[in-house]
Structure formats: C-alpha cells, structure tokens
mmCIF file of C-alpha atoms in Angstrom:
data_model
loop_
_atom_site.group_PDB
_atom_site.id
_atom_site.type_symbol
_atom_site.label_atom_id
_atom_site.label_comp_id
_atom_site.label_asym_id
_atom_site.label_seq_id
_atom_site.Cartn_x
_atom_site.Cartn_y
_atom_site.Cartn_z
ATOM 1 C CA MET A 6 71.755 69.896 21.745
ATOM 2 C CA LEU A 7 71.506 66.885 19.283
ATOM 3 C CA LYS A 8 68.863 64.286 19.934
ATOM 4 C CA GLN A 9 69.257 61.955 17.074
ATOM 5 C CA PHE A 10 71.618 61.883 14.265
ATOM 6 C CA ARG A 11 70.828 59.416 11.582
ATOM 7 C CA VAL A 12 73.576 58.715 8.494
ATOM 8 C CA ASP A 13 73.513 56.408 5.648
ATOM 9 C CA ASN A 14 76.003 54.938 3.223
ATOM 10 C CA PHE A 15 78.727 57.180 4.049
ATOM 11 C CA LYS A 16 81.891 55.039 4.458
ATOM 12 C CA SER A 17 80.546 51.938 6.606
ATOM 13 C CA LEU A 18 77.680 54.175 7.927
ATOM 14 C CA MET A 19 74.878 52.099 6.519
ATOM 15 C CA ASN A 20 71.289 53.975 8.183
ATOM 16 C CA ILE A 21 73.219 53.920 11.554
ATOM 17 C CA GLU A 22 71.081 56.218 14.206
ATOM 18 C CA PHE A 23 72.679 57.772 17.236
ATOM 19 C CA ARG A 24 71.105 59.008 20.146
ATOM 20 C CA PRO A 25 73.550 60.960 22.157
ATOM 21 C CA VAL A 26 72.894 62.584 25.812
ATOM 22 C CA GLY A 27 75.323 65.349 26.995
ATOM 23 C CA MET A 28 78.606 62.895 27.538
ATOM 24 C CA ASN A 29 78.961 60.285 25.360
ATOM 25 C CA LEU A 30 81.292 57.401 24.599
ATOM 26 C CA LEU A 31 81.651 55.539 21.248
ATOM 27 C CA VAL A 32 84.100 52.474 22.080
ATOM 28 C CA GLY A 33 84.576 49.223 19.715
ATOM 29 C CA THR A 34 87.338 47.370 17.826
ATOM 30 C CA ASN A 35 89.622 48.689 15.390
ATOM 31 C CA ASN A 36 87.759 49.531 12.422
ATOM 32 C CA SER A 37 84.284 49.274 13.762
ATOM 33 C CA GLY A 38 83.031 52.453 12.534
ATOM 34 C CA LYS A 39 83.930 54.947 15.433
ATOM 35 C CA THR A 40 85.780 57.222 13.779
ATOM 36 C CA ASN A 41 83.943 56.744 10.886
ATOM 37 C CA LEU A 42 80.727 58.315 12.851
ATOM 38 C CA CYS A 43 82.828 61.306 14.145
ATOM 39 C CA HIS A 44 83.776 61.998 10.231
ATOM 40 C CA ALA A 45 79.940 61.836 9.072
ATOM 41 C CA LEU A 46 78.937 64.549 12.173
ATOM 42 C CA ARG A 47 82.145 66.490 11.437
ATOM 43 C CA PHE A 48 80.889 66.496 7.616
ATOM 44 C CA LEU A 49 78.015 67.766 8.504
ATOM 45 C CA GLY A 50 79.154 70.309 10.617
ATOM 46 C CA LEU A 51 81.430 71.448 8.290
ATOM 47 C CA THR A 52 78.788 71.603 5.244
ATOM 48 C CA SER A 53 77.189 74.826 6.944
ATOM 49 C CA ARG A 54 80.729 76.603 6.155
ATOM 50 C CA LEU A 55 82.338 75.188 2.947
ATOM 51 C CA PRO A 56 81.248 73.696 -0.176
ATOM 52 C CA LEU A 57 80.490 70.032 -0.260
ATOM 53 C CA ASP A 58 83.708 68.746 -2.022
ATOM 54 C CA GLU A 59 85.641 71.023 0.212
ATOM 55 C CA ALA A 60 84.138 69.181 3.612
ATOM 56 C CA ALA A 61 83.939 66.013 2.318
ATOM 57 C CA THR A 62 88.165 66.091 1.441
ATOM 58 C CA ILE A 63 88.768 67.863 4.292
ATOM 59 C CA CYS A 64 86.972 64.591 6.925
ATOM 60 C CA THR A 65 88.120 62.261 4.286
ATOM 61 C CA PRO A 66 90.925 62.559 2.064
ATOM 62 C CA GLU A 67 90.250 59.592 0.240
ATOM 63 C CA PRO A 68 87.607 60.389 -1.997
ATOM 64 C CA TRP A 69 86.552 56.747 -3.148
ATOM 65 C CA ASN A 70 86.410 56.117 0.656
ATOM 66 C CA PHE A 71 83.227 58.743 0.814
ATOM 67 C CA LEU A 72 80.237 56.606 -0.272
ATOM 68 C CA ASN A 73 80.420 52.917 1.053
ATOM 69 C CA VAL A 74 82.171 51.107 -1.507
ATOM 70 C CA TYR A 75 80.176 48.183 -1.275
ATOM 71 C CA SER A 76 77.078 50.164 -1.801
ATOM 72 C CA PRO A 77 75.765 50.317 -5.340
ATOM 73 C CA SER A 78 73.912 54.100 -4.492
ATOM 74 C CA ASP A 79 74.956 57.160 -5.519
ATOM 75 C CA VAL A 80 73.356 58.715 -2.572
ATOM 76 C CA ALA A 81 74.056 59.925 1.063
ATOM 77 C CA GLU A 82 71.660 60.682 3.361
ATOM 78 C CA MET A 83 72.201 63.016 6.601
ATOM 79 C CA GLU A 84 69.721 63.792 9.177
ATOM 80 C CA VAL A 85 69.488 65.827 12.606
ATOM 81 C CA GLN A 86 67.185 66.226 15.350
ATOM 82 C CA ALA A 87 68.264 69.013 17.886
ATOM 83 C CA SER A 88 66.682 70.921 20.697
ATOM 84 C CA VAL A 89 68.307 75.028 20.322
ATOM 85 C CA ARG A 90 67.858 77.084 22.925
ATOM 86 C CA ALA A 91 68.249 80.714 22.002
ATOM 87 C CA GLU A 92 66.931 84.346 23.724
ATOM 88 C CA GLU A 93 64.394 82.398 26.254
ATOM 89 C CA GLU A 94 63.238 80.656 23.347
ATOM 90 C CA GLU A 95 62.995 76.267 23.322
ATOM 91 C CA LEU A 96 63.193 75.114 19.559
ATOM 92 C CA SER A 97 63.180 71.754 18.229
ATOM 93 C CA PHE A 98 64.918 71.708 14.554
ATOM 94 C CA SER A 99 64.574 68.751 11.764
ATOM 95 C CA TYR A 100 67.440 68.914 9.444
ATOM 96 C CA LEU A 101 67.769 66.332 6.100
ATOM 97 C CA LEU A 102 70.362 66.294 3.922
ATOM 98 C CA ARG A 103 70.490 64.181 0.782
ATOM 99 C CA ILE A 104 73.550 64.754 -1.569
ATOM 100 C CA ILE A 105 74.606 62.661 -4.559
ATOM 101 C CA GLY A 106 78.447 61.831 -5.365
ATOM 102 C CA GLN A 107 79.483 60.872 -8.927
ATOM 103 C CA ARG A 108 81.243 57.702 -8.890
ATOM 104 C CA GLN A 109 84.312 57.895 -11.478
ATOM 105 C CA ALA A 110 86.873 55.003 -12.110
ATOM 106 C CA LEU A 111 90.469 56.413 -11.708
ATOM 107 C CA ALA A 112 93.633 54.456 -11.389
ATOM 108 C CA GLY A 113 91.633 51.029 -11.145
ATOM 109 C CA LYS A 114 89.595 52.237 -8.635
ATOM 110 C CA THR A 115 86.126 53.893 -8.054
ATOM 111 C CA ILE A 116 86.103 57.103 -6.631
ATOM 112 C CA SER A 117 83.439 59.633 -5.286
ATOM 113 C CA ARG A 118 83.302 63.202 -6.069
ATOM 114 C CA GLY A 119 81.263 65.774 -7.333
ATOM 115 C CA PHE A 120 79.175 66.221 -4.798
ATOM 116 C CA ARG A 121 76.090 68.396 -4.972
ATOM 117 C CA VAL A 122 72.412 68.369 -3.209
ATOM 118 C CA GLU A 123 69.677 66.486 -4.413
ATOM 119 C CA TYR A 124 67.464 67.515 -1.329
ATOM 120 C CA GLU A 125 67.561 69.247 1.579
ATOM 121 C CA SER A 126 65.302 70.728 4.140
ATOM 122 C CA LEU A 127 64.789 72.180 7.316
ATOM 123 C CA ARG A 128 62.005 72.192 9.817
ATOM 124 C CA VAL A 129 61.274 73.928 13.091
ATOM 125 C CA THR A 130 58.489 73.673 16.378
ATOM 126 C CA GLY A 131 58.855 76.176 19.286
ATOM 127 C CA GLY A 132 58.110 79.993 19.341
ATOM 128 C CA GLY A 133 54.958 79.934 17.166
ATOM 129 C CA PHE A 134 55.728 77.265 14.751
ATOM 130 C CA ASP A 135 54.662 73.900 14.481
ATOM 131 C CA ASN A 136 56.768 71.358 12.201
ATOM 132 C CA THR A 137 57.114 74.426 10.113
ATOM 133 C CA THR A 138 59.523 74.300 7.284
ATOM 134 C CA LEU A 139 62.091 77.132 7.170
ATOM 135 C CA LEU A 140 64.093 75.909 3.780
ATOM 136 C CA GLU A 141 63.681 73.692 1.237
ATOM 137 C CA ASN A 142 66.043 72.576 -1.615
ATOM 138 C CA LYS A 143 64.904 70.326 -4.387
ATOM 139 C CA ALA A 144 68.344 70.346 -6.657
ATOM 140 C CA GLY A 145 68.861 73.815 -6.295
ATOM 141 C CA ASP A 146 65.510 74.989 -6.608
ATOM 142 C CA VAL A 147 64.905 76.998 -2.559
ATOM 143 C CA ARG A 148 61.777 77.776 -0.894
ATOM 144 C CA LEU A 149 62.572 80.190 2.111
ATOM 145 C CA LEU A 150 60.223 81.071 4.874
ATOM 146 C CA HIS A 151 60.193 84.761 5.631
ATOM 147 C CA GLU A 152 59.374 84.090 9.352
ATOM 148 C CA LYS A 153 58.897 87.821 10.268
ATOM 149 C CA ARG A 154 55.697 87.529 7.689
ATOM 150 C CA TYR A 155 54.670 83.886 8.702
ATOM 151 C CA LEU A 156 54.402 85.154 12.166
ATOM 152 C CA TYR A 157 53.044 88.468 12.161
ATOM 153 C CA GLY A 158 51.147 88.847 8.538
ATOM 154 C CA PRO A 159 47.778 87.941 7.509
ATOM 155 C CA ARG A 160 46.800 84.548 7.360
ATOM 156 C CA GLN A 161 46.118 83.370 3.735
ATOM 157 C CA VAL A 162 45.501 80.433 1.318
ATOM 158 C CA GLY A 163 49.009 79.083 1.038
ATOM 159 C CA VAL A 164 50.513 76.104 -0.456
ATOM 160 C CA SER A 165 51.844 72.775 0.876
ATOM 161 C CA THR A 166 55.130 72.092 1.783
ATOM 162 C CA ALA A 167 56.869 68.173 2.671
ATOM 163 C CA ASP A 168 55.614 66.368 5.810
ATOM 164 C CA GLU A 169 53.289 69.295 6.677
ATOM 165 C CA SER A 170 49.747 69.242 7.820
ATOM 166 C CA GLU A 171 48.884 73.288 7.168
ATOM 167 C CA PRO A 172 49.967 74.897 4.278
ATOM 168 C CA ILE A 173 52.477 77.959 4.475
ATOM 169 C CA PRO A 174 51.218 81.325 3.217
ATOM 170 C CA ARG A 175 52.381 82.328 -0.115
ATOM 171 C CA TYR A 176 53.449 85.923 0.656
ATOM 172 C CA SER A 177 55.726 83.808 3.370
ATOM 173 C CA LEU A 178 57.749 82.108 1.096
ATOM 174 C CA VAL A 179 60.739 83.277 -0.713
ATOM 175 C CA GLU A 180 61.374 81.411 -3.983
ATOM 176 C CA THR A 181 65.040 81.146 -5.093
ATOM 177 C CA GLN A 182 68.291 79.179 -7.141
ATOM 178 C CA SER A 183 71.034 77.636 -5.080
ATOM 179 C CA PRO A 184 74.221 76.084 -6.982
ATOM 180 C CA THR A 185 74.226 72.388 -5.774
ATOM 181 C CA ASP A 186 77.440 72.596 -5.050
ATOM 182 C CA THR A 187 76.810 73.849 -1.508
ATOM 183 C CA THR A 188 73.857 73.419 0.641
ATOM 184 C CA MET A 189 71.340 76.701 0.819
ATOM 185 C CA LEU A 190 71.598 76.532 4.930
ATOM 186 C CA PHE A 191 75.405 77.369 3.912
ATOM 187 C CA ARG A 192 74.442 80.363 1.385
ATOM 188 C CA LEU A 193 72.156 81.902 4.088
ATOM 189 C CA TYR A 194 72.545 85.474 4.640
ATOM 190 C CA ASP A 195 72.252 86.317 8.072
ATOM 191 C CA LEU A 196 69.316 88.597 8.162
ATOM 192 C CA ASP A 197 66.565 88.903 10.321
ATOM 193 C CA THR A 198 64.134 87.185 8.325
ATOM 194 C CA ASN A 199 65.356 83.909 8.565
ATOM 195 C CA ARG A 200 66.633 84.337 12.389
ATOM 196 C CA ARG A 201 65.840 80.475 13.447
ATOM 197 C CA ALA A 202 67.237 78.820 10.433
ATOM 198 C CA ASN A 203 70.489 81.022 10.750
ATOM 199 C CA LEU A 204 70.007 79.851 14.840
ATOM 200 C CA PHE A 205 70.307 76.332 13.055
ATOM 201 C CA LYS A 206 73.591 77.043 10.820
ATOM 202 C CA ARG A 207 75.409 78.624 14.008
ATOM 203 C CA TYR A 208 74.835 75.877 15.597
ATOM 204 C CA LEU A 209 75.961 73.448 12.875
ATOM 205 C CA GLY A 210 78.476 75.386 12.252
ATOM 206 C CA SER A 211 79.626 75.366 15.982
ATOM 207 C CA TRP A 212 80.357 70.917 15.856
ATOM 208 C CA SER A 213 83.934 70.368 16.596
ATOM 209 C CA TYR A 214 86.323 67.886 15.713
ATOM 210 C CA TYR A 215 89.505 66.964 17.727
ATOM 211 C CA SER A 216 92.054 64.661 17.205
ATOM 212 C CA PHE A 217 95.150 66.180 18.829
ATOM 213 C CA ASP A 218 98.712 65.466 16.796
ATOM 214 C CA ALA A 219 101.635 65.474 19.365
ATOM 215 C CA SER A 220 104.541 67.125 17.365
ATOM 216 C CA ARG A 221 101.576 70.097 16.233
ATOM 217 C CA LEU A 222 100.500 70.522 19.532
ATOM 218 C CA ARG A 223 103.938 72.270 19.942
ATOM 219 C CA SER A 224 103.812 74.418 17.268
ATOM 220 C CA ASN A 225 104.956 78.193 17.587
ATOM 221 C CA ALA A 226 103.147 79.359 14.382
ATOM 222 C CA ALA A 227 100.804 82.182 15.441
ATOM 223 C CA THR A 228 97.758 83.991 14.372
ATOM 224 C CA LEU A 229 96.533 87.676 16.080
ATOM 225 C CA MET A 230 93.783 87.618 18.181
ATOM 226 C CA ASP A 231 93.586 83.319 17.535
ATOM 227 C CA ARG A 232 90.763 82.461 19.767
ATOM 228 C CA THR A 233 89.680 78.412 17.930
ATOM 229 C CA LEU A 234 91.489 75.761 18.552
ATOM 230 C CA LYS A 235 92.284 73.788 15.332
ATOM 231 C CA TRP A 236 91.359 70.269 14.950
ATOM 232 C CA ASP A 237 95.059 68.873 15.625
ATOM 233 C CA GLY A 238 96.081 71.554 18.338
ATOM 234 C CA SER A 239 98.597 72.937 16.325
ATOM 235 C CA ASN A 240 97.705 76.819 16.923
ATOM 236 C CA LEU A 241 97.680 75.539 21.048
ATOM 237 C CA CYS A 242 99.967 78.723 21.982
ATOM 238 C CA SER A 243 98.488 80.986 19.772
ATOM 239 C CA VAL A 244 95.311 80.470 21.290
ATOM 240 C CA LEU A 245 96.670 79.986 24.682
ATOM 241 C CA TYR A 246 98.514 83.626 24.328
ATOM 242 C CA THR A 247 95.462 84.866 23.219
ATOM 243 C CA LEU A 248 93.494 83.827 26.388
ATOM 244 C CA HIS A 249 96.327 85.033 28.617
ATOM 245 C CA ASN A 250 96.171 88.391 27.061
ATOM 246 C CA LEU A 251 92.029 88.517 26.953
ATOM 247 C CA ASN A 252 90.748 86.548 29.675
ATOM 248 C CA PRO A 253 94.044 86.014 32.370
ATOM 249 C CA ARG A 254 91.400 84.792 34.835
ATOM 250 C CA GLN A 255 89.953 82.119 33.016
ATOM 251 C CA GLU A 256 93.852 81.984 32.018
ATOM 252 C CA LYS A 257 94.416 81.214 35.988
ATOM 253 C CA LYS A 258 91.704 78.151 36.173
ATOM 254 C CA LEU A 259 93.368 76.404 33.522
ATOM 255 C CA VAL A 260 96.862 76.667 35.066
ATOM 256 C CA GLU A 261 95.210 75.488 38.414
ATOM 257 C CA ALA A 262 93.692 72.906 36.227
ATOM 258 C CA VAL A 263 96.868 71.518 34.656
ATOM 259 C CA LYS A 264 98.634 71.846 38.215
ATOM 260 C CA LEU A 265 96.949 68.141 38.576
ATOM 261 C CA ILE A 266 99.161 66.860 35.324
ATOM 262 C CA GLU A 267 102.184 69.494 36.150
ATOM 263 C CA PRO A 268 102.531 70.157 39.839
ATOM 264 C CA ARG A 269 105.564 72.415 39.351
ATOM 265 C CA LEU A 270 103.549 74.992 36.826
ATOM 266 C CA ASP A 271 102.868 78.096 38.939
ATOM 267 C CA VAL A 272 102.012 80.886 35.710
ATOM 268 C CA ILE A 273 102.754 80.607 31.863
ATOM 269 C CA SER A 274 104.874 82.978 29.861
ATOM 270 C CA TYR A 275 105.407 83.783 26.314
ATOM 271 C CA GLN A 276 107.733 85.547 24.105
ATOM 272 C CA THR A 277 106.833 86.986 20.682
ATOM 273 C CA PRO A 278 109.256 87.760 18.684
ATOM 274 C CA ASP A 279 107.033 88.375 15.776
ATOM 275 C CA PRO A 280 103.661 88.747 14.516
ATOM 276 C CA GLU A 281 103.227 85.127 13.243
ATOM 277 C CA HIS A 282 105.147 83.106 16.338
ATOM 278 C CA VAL A 283 104.333 82.555 19.418
ATOM 279 C CA TYR A 284 107.036 80.848 22.141
ATOM 280 C CA MET A 285 104.895 79.425 25.353
ATOM 281 C CA PHE A 286 106.657 78.643 28.696
ATOM 282 C CA PHE A 287 106.095 76.851 31.756
ATOM 283 C CA GLU A 288 107.165 78.631 34.638
ATOM 284 C CA ASP A 289 107.851 77.413 38.276
ATOM 285 C CA SER A 290 107.669 78.906 41.609
ATOM 286 C CA GLU A 291 111.498 79.557 41.319
ATOM 287 C CA ARG A 292 110.745 81.234 37.509
ATOM 288 C CA HIS A 293 112.230 78.057 35.856
ATOM 289 C CA MET A 294 111.302 78.248 32.269
ATOM 290 C CA PHE A 295 110.289 74.931 30.557
ATOM 291 C CA GLY A 296 109.205 75.373 26.595
ATOM 292 C CA VAL A 297 106.782 73.287 25.035
ATOM 293 C CA GLN A 298 109.497 70.890 23.494
ATOM 294 C CA SER A 299 110.679 69.915 27.083
ATOM 295 C CA VAL A 300 106.876 69.537 28.268
ATOM 296 C CA SER A 301 105.229 65.965 27.647
ATOM 297 C CA GLU A 302 102.886 65.474 25.145
ATOM 298 C CA GLY A 303 100.459 64.398 27.532
ATOM 299 C CA THR A 304 100.262 67.572 29.783
ATOM 300 C CA LEU A 305 99.515 69.666 26.178
ATOM 301 C CA ARG A 306 97.358 66.988 25.482
ATOM 302 C CA TYR A 307 95.374 67.915 28.663
ATOM 303 C CA MET A 308 95.969 71.444 28.988
ATOM 304 C CA ALA A 309 94.044 71.885 25.223
ATOM 305 C CA ILE A 310 91.162 69.210 26.536
ATOM 306 C CA CYS A 311 90.997 71.394 29.642
ATOM 307 C CA PHE A 312 90.888 74.804 27.135
ATOM 308 C CA LEU A 313 88.425 73.530 25.378
ATOM 309 C CA ILE A 314 85.852 72.667 28.387
ATOM 310 C CA MET A 315 86.472 75.544 29.799
ATOM 311 C CA ALA A 316 85.847 77.973 27.023
ATOM 312 C CA ASN A 317 82.870 76.434 26.116
ATOM 313 C CA ARG A 318 81.761 75.727 29.422
ATOM 314 C CA GLU A 319 82.334 79.978 29.558
ATOM 315 C CA GLU A 320 81.037 80.557 26.448
ATOM 316 C CA ALA A 321 77.646 78.835 26.849
ATOM 317 C CA ARG A 322 76.911 82.006 29.615
ATOM 318 C CA GLU A 323 77.319 84.161 27.352
ATOM 319 C CA ARG A 324 76.129 82.847 23.609
ATOM 320 C CA GLU A 325 73.890 79.934 22.641
ATOM 321 C CA PRO A 326 73.614 77.430 21.122
ATOM 322 C CA SER A 327 75.961 75.305 22.978
ATOM 323 C CA PRO A 328 78.156 73.284 20.418
ATOM 324 C CA LEU A 329 78.524 69.578 20.024
ATOM 325 C CA ILE A 330 82.772 68.691 20.677
ATOM 326 C CA ILE A 331 84.335 65.586 19.247
ATOM 327 C CA ILE A 332 87.454 64.488 20.795
ATOM 328 C CA GLU A 333 89.535 61.101 19.506
ATOM 329 C CA GLU A 334 91.086 59.266 22.282
ATOM 330 C CA PRO A 335 91.702 61.727 24.792
ATOM 331 C CA GLU A 336 93.458 59.900 26.821
ATOM 332 C CA THR A 337 96.704 58.926 24.713
ATOM 333 C CA GLY A 338 99.621 60.609 27.094
ATOM 334 C CA ILE A 339 97.890 61.192 29.839
ATOM 335 C CA PHE A 340 98.710 59.282 32.859
ATOM 336 C CA VAL A 341 95.632 56.749 33.713
ATOM 337 C CA SER A 342 94.977 58.296 37.832
ATOM 338 C CA GLN A 343 94.642 61.763 35.920
ATOM 339 C CA LEU A 344 92.264 60.920 33.543
ATOM 340 C CA LYS A 345 89.314 61.473 36.010
ATOM 341 C CA GLY A 346 90.207 65.177 36.280
ATOM 342 C CA VAL A 347 89.266 65.777 32.694
ATOM 343 C CA PHE A 348 86.046 63.606 33.044
ATOM 344 C CA GLU A 349 84.763 65.531 36.536
ATOM 345 C CA ARG A 350 85.247 68.928 34.623
ATOM 346 C CA LEU A 351 82.246 67.738 32.135
ATOM 347 C CA GLU A 352 78.464 68.790 32.555
ATOM 348 C CA PRO A 353 76.717 66.058 32.226
ATOM 349 C CA SER A 354 73.401 68.133 31.009
ATOM 350 C CA GLY A 355 75.315 69.454 28.183
ATOM 351 C CA ALA A 356 74.586 72.680 29.147
ATOM 352 C CA GLY A 357 78.638 73.844 28.891
ATOM 353 C CA GLY A 358 78.545 71.430 25.749
ATOM 354 C CA GLN A 359 77.778 68.013 24.272
ATOM 355 C CA PHE A 360 80.860 66.026 24.391
ATOM 356 C CA VAL A 361 81.732 63.105 22.210
ATOM 357 C CA PHE A 362 84.438 60.904 23.103
ATOM 358 C CA THR A 363 86.218 57.479 21.613
ATOM 359 C CA SER A 364 88.510 55.355 23.627
ATOM 360 C CA HIS A 365 90.153 52.257 23.646
ATOM 361 C CA ASN A 366 91.580 52.642 27.509
ATOM 362 C CA PRO A 367 89.708 50.614 29.814
ATOM 363 C CA TYR A 368 90.560 53.419 32.553
ATOM 364 C CA PHE A 369 88.714 55.732 30.653
ATOM 365 C CA ILE A 370 86.012 53.827 29.702
ATOM 366 C CA ASP A 371 85.390 52.640 33.559
ATOM 367 C CA LEU A 372 84.771 56.636 33.752
ATOM 368 C CA PHE A 373 81.338 56.056 32.475
ATOM 369 C CA ASP A 374 79.865 53.968 34.917
ATOM 370 C CA SER A 375 78.134 56.716 36.345
ATOM 371 C CA ALA A 376 77.044 57.393 32.743
ATOM 372 C CA LEU A 377 75.611 54.461 31.105
ATOM 373 C CA ASP A 378 73.341 56.646 29.077
ATOM 374 C CA GLY A 379 76.161 57.648 26.896
ATOM 375 C CA LEU A 380 77.846 54.475 26.324
ATOM 376 C CA HIS A 381 77.854 53.280 22.646
ATOM 377 C CA ILE A 382 79.312 50.156 20.872
ATOM 378 C CA LEU A 383 79.845 50.191 17.409
ATOM 379 C CA LYS A 384 80.612 46.428 15.680
ATOM 380 C CA ARG A 385 81.824 45.545 12.271
ATOM 381 C CA ALA A 386 78.739 43.219 10.327
ATOM 382 C CA GLY A 387 80.423 42.431 6.973
ATOM 383 C CA ASP A 388 80.455 45.710 4.993
ATOM 384 C CA ARG A 389 78.954 47.807 7.027
ATOM 385 C CA SER A 390 79.247 49.548 11.096
ATOM 386 C CA VAL A 391 76.224 48.356 13.533
ATOM 387 C CA LEU A 392 75.831 50.502 16.366
ATOM 388 C CA ILE A 393 74.617 48.857 19.441
ATOM 389 C CA LYS A 394 73.262 50.700 23.011
ATOM 390 C CA PRO A 395 74.189 48.266 25.741
ATOM 391 C CA ASP A 396 71.502 47.147 28.486
ATOM 392 C CA ARG A 397 71.663 49.137 31.236
ATOM 393 C CA SER A 398 70.187 47.137 33.721
ATOM 394 C CA LYS A 399 72.973 44.055 32.592
ATOM 395 C CA ILE A 400 75.333 46.039 33.160
ATOM 396 C CA MET A 401 74.279 47.704 36.375
ATOM 397 C CA GLU A 402 73.864 43.781 37.555
ATOM 398 C CA ARG A 403 77.628 43.165 36.294
ATOM 399 C CA LEU A 404 79.200 46.001 38.219
ATOM 400 C CA GLY A 405 79.883 44.716 41.118
ATOM 401 C CA LYS A 406 81.995 42.118 39.378
ATOM 402 C CA PHE A 407 83.150 43.468 36.740
ATOM 403 C CA SER A 408 84.705 47.132 35.561
ATOM 404 C CA LEU A 409 83.102 48.647 32.747
ATOM 405 C CA GLY A 410 86.192 48.460 30.788
ATOM 406 C CA ASP A 411 86.544 44.891 31.698
ATOM 407 C CA MET A 412 83.244 44.189 30.151
ATOM 408 C CA LEU A 413 83.922 45.818 27.198
ATOM 409 C CA PHE A 414 87.272 43.413 26.935
ATOM 410 C CA ARG A 415 85.134 40.197 27.754
ATOM 411 C CA GLY A 416 82.858 41.037 25.774
ATOM 412 C CA LEU A 417 79.695 41.625 28.180
ATOM 413 C CA LEU A 418 78.455 45.209 27.049
ATOM 414 C CA GLU A 419 76.190 43.937 24.578
#
C-alpha cells in the first residue's frame, strides 16, 4: 500500500507530497494539478515496465511539458514509501528515482526529452532487513544486493551504502552496469536472489490509470485471453468476454451489480466472428438483445468500474501485492443517485486495491463525508500546484450545515 509519494519538477508539481489512504479523492479547480499528480503516479509505475522516454510519452504526449517549464532545473525526482505484504511477510519499501531531461529548443519551444537516470535506490525494512539497500544505481553504475547471501551467509566487514547505519557484506553485493535510458528496476531479472526487489517491481508495475473514453468503451476489437482493462476502456468487450469464459461466477456478480443502473439486464452474450473481434450484447429476460452501441456511456463506464473493483478484490485473495488504481472522473455519465453503488463496493482498508479518484461532481464528493482522511485538495499558486490536506475537525463541524460538495463550492474545505 502506498504510504507516501513525493514528486518534484513534474509539470506543475514542485516538491509535492501525497499521503494516500485506502480510498482517496483529489478535488480542485481546473488546471489545479489533479491530473498531473495522477500522471506522475502513472509515469513512475510505467518506469518499472518501459524505458523512460516511452513512459514519459505515454503520460505526456507534449514532451516540453514533462519538466516544469518555469523551473531552470533539468532534474525530476520521485520518491515512494510503501508497505507491501507477501507470503505472510510485511515489508516497508523506500524507492527514490532521480532523472535528468535534456532541454532542447524546437520550433520556438523548449522541450524535455532524452531522459536518463541520475540516481536510483531501493531500500527495505522487515523480514531480516533493516533499511537495507537492495538496489543502488548511480548513473548506470549499479550495486545489487544478493538477498540470500545477505540473509544466510556468514557476516564479515562490508561497504557502506547511502543512508545506512550498517555496512553491507561485500560478498552480498553484485556490481554491474546498466543503460541509463531505463531504471535498473526495469532491468531486474525475476530471480530468487532478488526476490524482494522484484516484489517491489511487481507492486510498482501493478499501478494502473484509467480515463475512460465514451467511444472506445464501445470498441469490438479483441485479443485472445485479454484480462487487463486498458486505460481508456477500449478493450472492455474483449476483457468481459474473457471473464465470461474463465470466471462465469464473477461475471454473474458483475451482471447483478450493473442491474442497479440497467435493471432490464438478465445476461450478457457474445458473438465472435473472428479472433480479432468480439461483439457484446445485453439481453433481458425475454431474450431481447441490445448491442453496446445502444447502451449508454454511463452504463458502460459503470460496468468498467465495477469490473475493476471486483477483479482487483478477487485477485487480492489470490496474489499479492494489492495494486494502486487511479480513475479520473468516474461519475461522468452516471446518474447521481447511482454513484453510491460504485462507492460502496470499495474496501476502505485498501485490501482489495488502493483507489485514487479525481472528481468535480459535488454528489460524488459528498460520498467521502465518511472517508475524510482520503480527501485531498489541489490548488494552483502561480507556476506550481499546492496540495492541501483539509482540517478534519473543521469539516466535521460544518457537515451539519453544508454537504462536502457544497463546502468545496463555497471554499470552506481549506
């Protein structure tokens, strides 16, 4: 579970510190930095699976906007404090990534591109480790901890690494070189000698970002055994067809959930004329069929969100660690009285996935009146964003007079 995320010099985010809980809501005016914070989280998650430039391009198609355009610094920094449980072992990780972006003039604009790692480190506490460095990368000069040797080998005089009170035994360290266009975490082999470092890599790689697109939710493009929903929802039909074949019990639960917004729904059926396409139909109890082009955007969005919540809850029972799921403006197209059905499916502890939402909808914001610890406000202050944690006691005093959404509208949350 993500405990703390610090980001510096990413778009409008200058040394912002975000401390999420199990369920989180980012609110603020347009251009206050909500999406920038979501993109920063998305970027860091992608660096565990992709080269830096590719991850940056996915998160910000305009490369001149990756680094803060008002800052003279070419360095962006991201830091994570996270608690991850696996195999009955509770581990606390600390990860720091510092990257350099080369600024160049192009068509009259200063752009940042050609990102490279300046410094990277991963430390762990728990299970025989005490703030122990698992990985240290200094511009491509890498030292990896051989975890088995460290835990079970004979102790001897070692060498110090950054921020550690005790030295690491020399025989436990593996020195190597790594290209600086990717993180060393990305290049780790999945070996038992780096089991905990790979655990954190999988955790970071499980972070997912969603901003559903109305037209793409209706796409009939399919991939064999498609199980992971894409960020824009463009493979919803494909993913649900896989669910239909692999886990009909979970599909039945999904149908029951969607009945809240589409009471006529009895079953979901599919037609697959070829391996690259699947057509999804809603059927009522009298076997009348409605294709996704006839179903509202809100219904499809609601279905996608319910699928994410159920899938992550199911997977949390079978695998660890639990992921971080970011969903932008989940309420779009969904009737306000039905928003509560989405919210009630979340687990406040974060055990079924840690969620981060953005929203402008006062009715969705009102749903957090019982989850105030997860409320975060972003404001624009000149060339940068400011993250504010509202005063819980003041909000509780005002809740009898104003709803949470009304307080945001009146500027009473700060």
